[in-house]
CSV table of C-alpha atoms in Angstrom, one decimal:
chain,number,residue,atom,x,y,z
A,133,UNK,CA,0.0,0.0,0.0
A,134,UNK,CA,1.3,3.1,-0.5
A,135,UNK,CA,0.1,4.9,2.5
A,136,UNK,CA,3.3,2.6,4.3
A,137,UNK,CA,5.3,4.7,2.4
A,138,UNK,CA,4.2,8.2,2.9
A,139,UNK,CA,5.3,10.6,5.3
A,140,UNK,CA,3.6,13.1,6.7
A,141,UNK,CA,5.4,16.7,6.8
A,142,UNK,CA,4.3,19.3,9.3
A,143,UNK,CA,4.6,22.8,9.1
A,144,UNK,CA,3.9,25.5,11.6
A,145,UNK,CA,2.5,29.0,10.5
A,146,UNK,CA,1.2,32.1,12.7
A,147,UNK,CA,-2.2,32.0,14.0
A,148,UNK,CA,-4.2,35.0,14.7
A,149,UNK,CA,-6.1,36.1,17.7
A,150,UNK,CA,-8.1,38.9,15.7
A,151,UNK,CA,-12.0,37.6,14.8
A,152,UNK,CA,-13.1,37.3,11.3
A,153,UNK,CA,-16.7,37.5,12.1
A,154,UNK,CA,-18.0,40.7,9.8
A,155,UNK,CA,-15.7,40.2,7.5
A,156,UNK,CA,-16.6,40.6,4.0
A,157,UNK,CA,-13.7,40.8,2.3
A,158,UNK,CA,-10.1,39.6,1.8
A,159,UNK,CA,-8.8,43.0,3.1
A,160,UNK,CA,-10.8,42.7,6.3
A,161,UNK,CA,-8.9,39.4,7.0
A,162,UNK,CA,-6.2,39.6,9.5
A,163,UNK,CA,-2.8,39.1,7.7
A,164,UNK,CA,-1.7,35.9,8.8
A,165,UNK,CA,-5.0,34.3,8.0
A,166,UNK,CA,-4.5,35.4,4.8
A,167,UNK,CA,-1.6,33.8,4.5
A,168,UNK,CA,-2.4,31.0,5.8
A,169,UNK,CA,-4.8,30.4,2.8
A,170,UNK,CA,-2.5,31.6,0.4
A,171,UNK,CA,-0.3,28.7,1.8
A,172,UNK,CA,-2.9,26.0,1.9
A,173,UNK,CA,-3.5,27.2,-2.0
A,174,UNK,CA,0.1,26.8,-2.9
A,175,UNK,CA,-0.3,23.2,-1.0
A,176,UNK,CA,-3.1,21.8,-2.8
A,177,UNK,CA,-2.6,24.1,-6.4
A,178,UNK,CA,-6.1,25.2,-6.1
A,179,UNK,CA,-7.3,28.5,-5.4
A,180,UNK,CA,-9.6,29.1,-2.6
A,181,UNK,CA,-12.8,30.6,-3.7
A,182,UNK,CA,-14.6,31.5,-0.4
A,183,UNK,CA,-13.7,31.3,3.2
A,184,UNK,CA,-15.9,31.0,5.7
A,185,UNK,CA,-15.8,33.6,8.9
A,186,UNK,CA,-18.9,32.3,11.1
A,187,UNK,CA,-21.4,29.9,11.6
A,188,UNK,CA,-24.2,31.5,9.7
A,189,UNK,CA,-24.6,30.9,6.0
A,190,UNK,CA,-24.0,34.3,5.0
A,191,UNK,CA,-20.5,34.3,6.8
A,192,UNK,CA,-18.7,34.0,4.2
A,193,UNK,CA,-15.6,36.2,2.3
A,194,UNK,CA,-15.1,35.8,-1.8
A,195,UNK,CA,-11.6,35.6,-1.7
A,196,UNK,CA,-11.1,35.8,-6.1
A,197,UNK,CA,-12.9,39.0,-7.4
């Protein structure tokens, strides 16, 4: 199986203590979330379309204009 042979490789990245509830765009975003996403799209090599900032449906940021 090749799951035997994979392993994993952690990386640590700044957090943020700053809430991102009312956010409704990228700029309102504190700075090391956003790159935090910009990281997880350079991961996966697909760009992150929204991101969600709460737990109503409506909580959410566009992040590609």
């Amino acid at each position: 199986h090749i799951q035997n042979r994979l392993e994993p490789v952690y990386e640590t990245l700044p957090g943020w203590r700053t809430s991102t509830l009312g956010a409704v765009s990228r700029s309102d975003l504190p700075e090391n979330a956003v790159s935090y996403i910009s990281r997880l799209e350079e991961l996966v090599g697909v760009p992150v379309s929204l991101v969600s900032t709460g737990p109503e449906r409506n909580h959410i940021v566009p992040m590609n204009p």
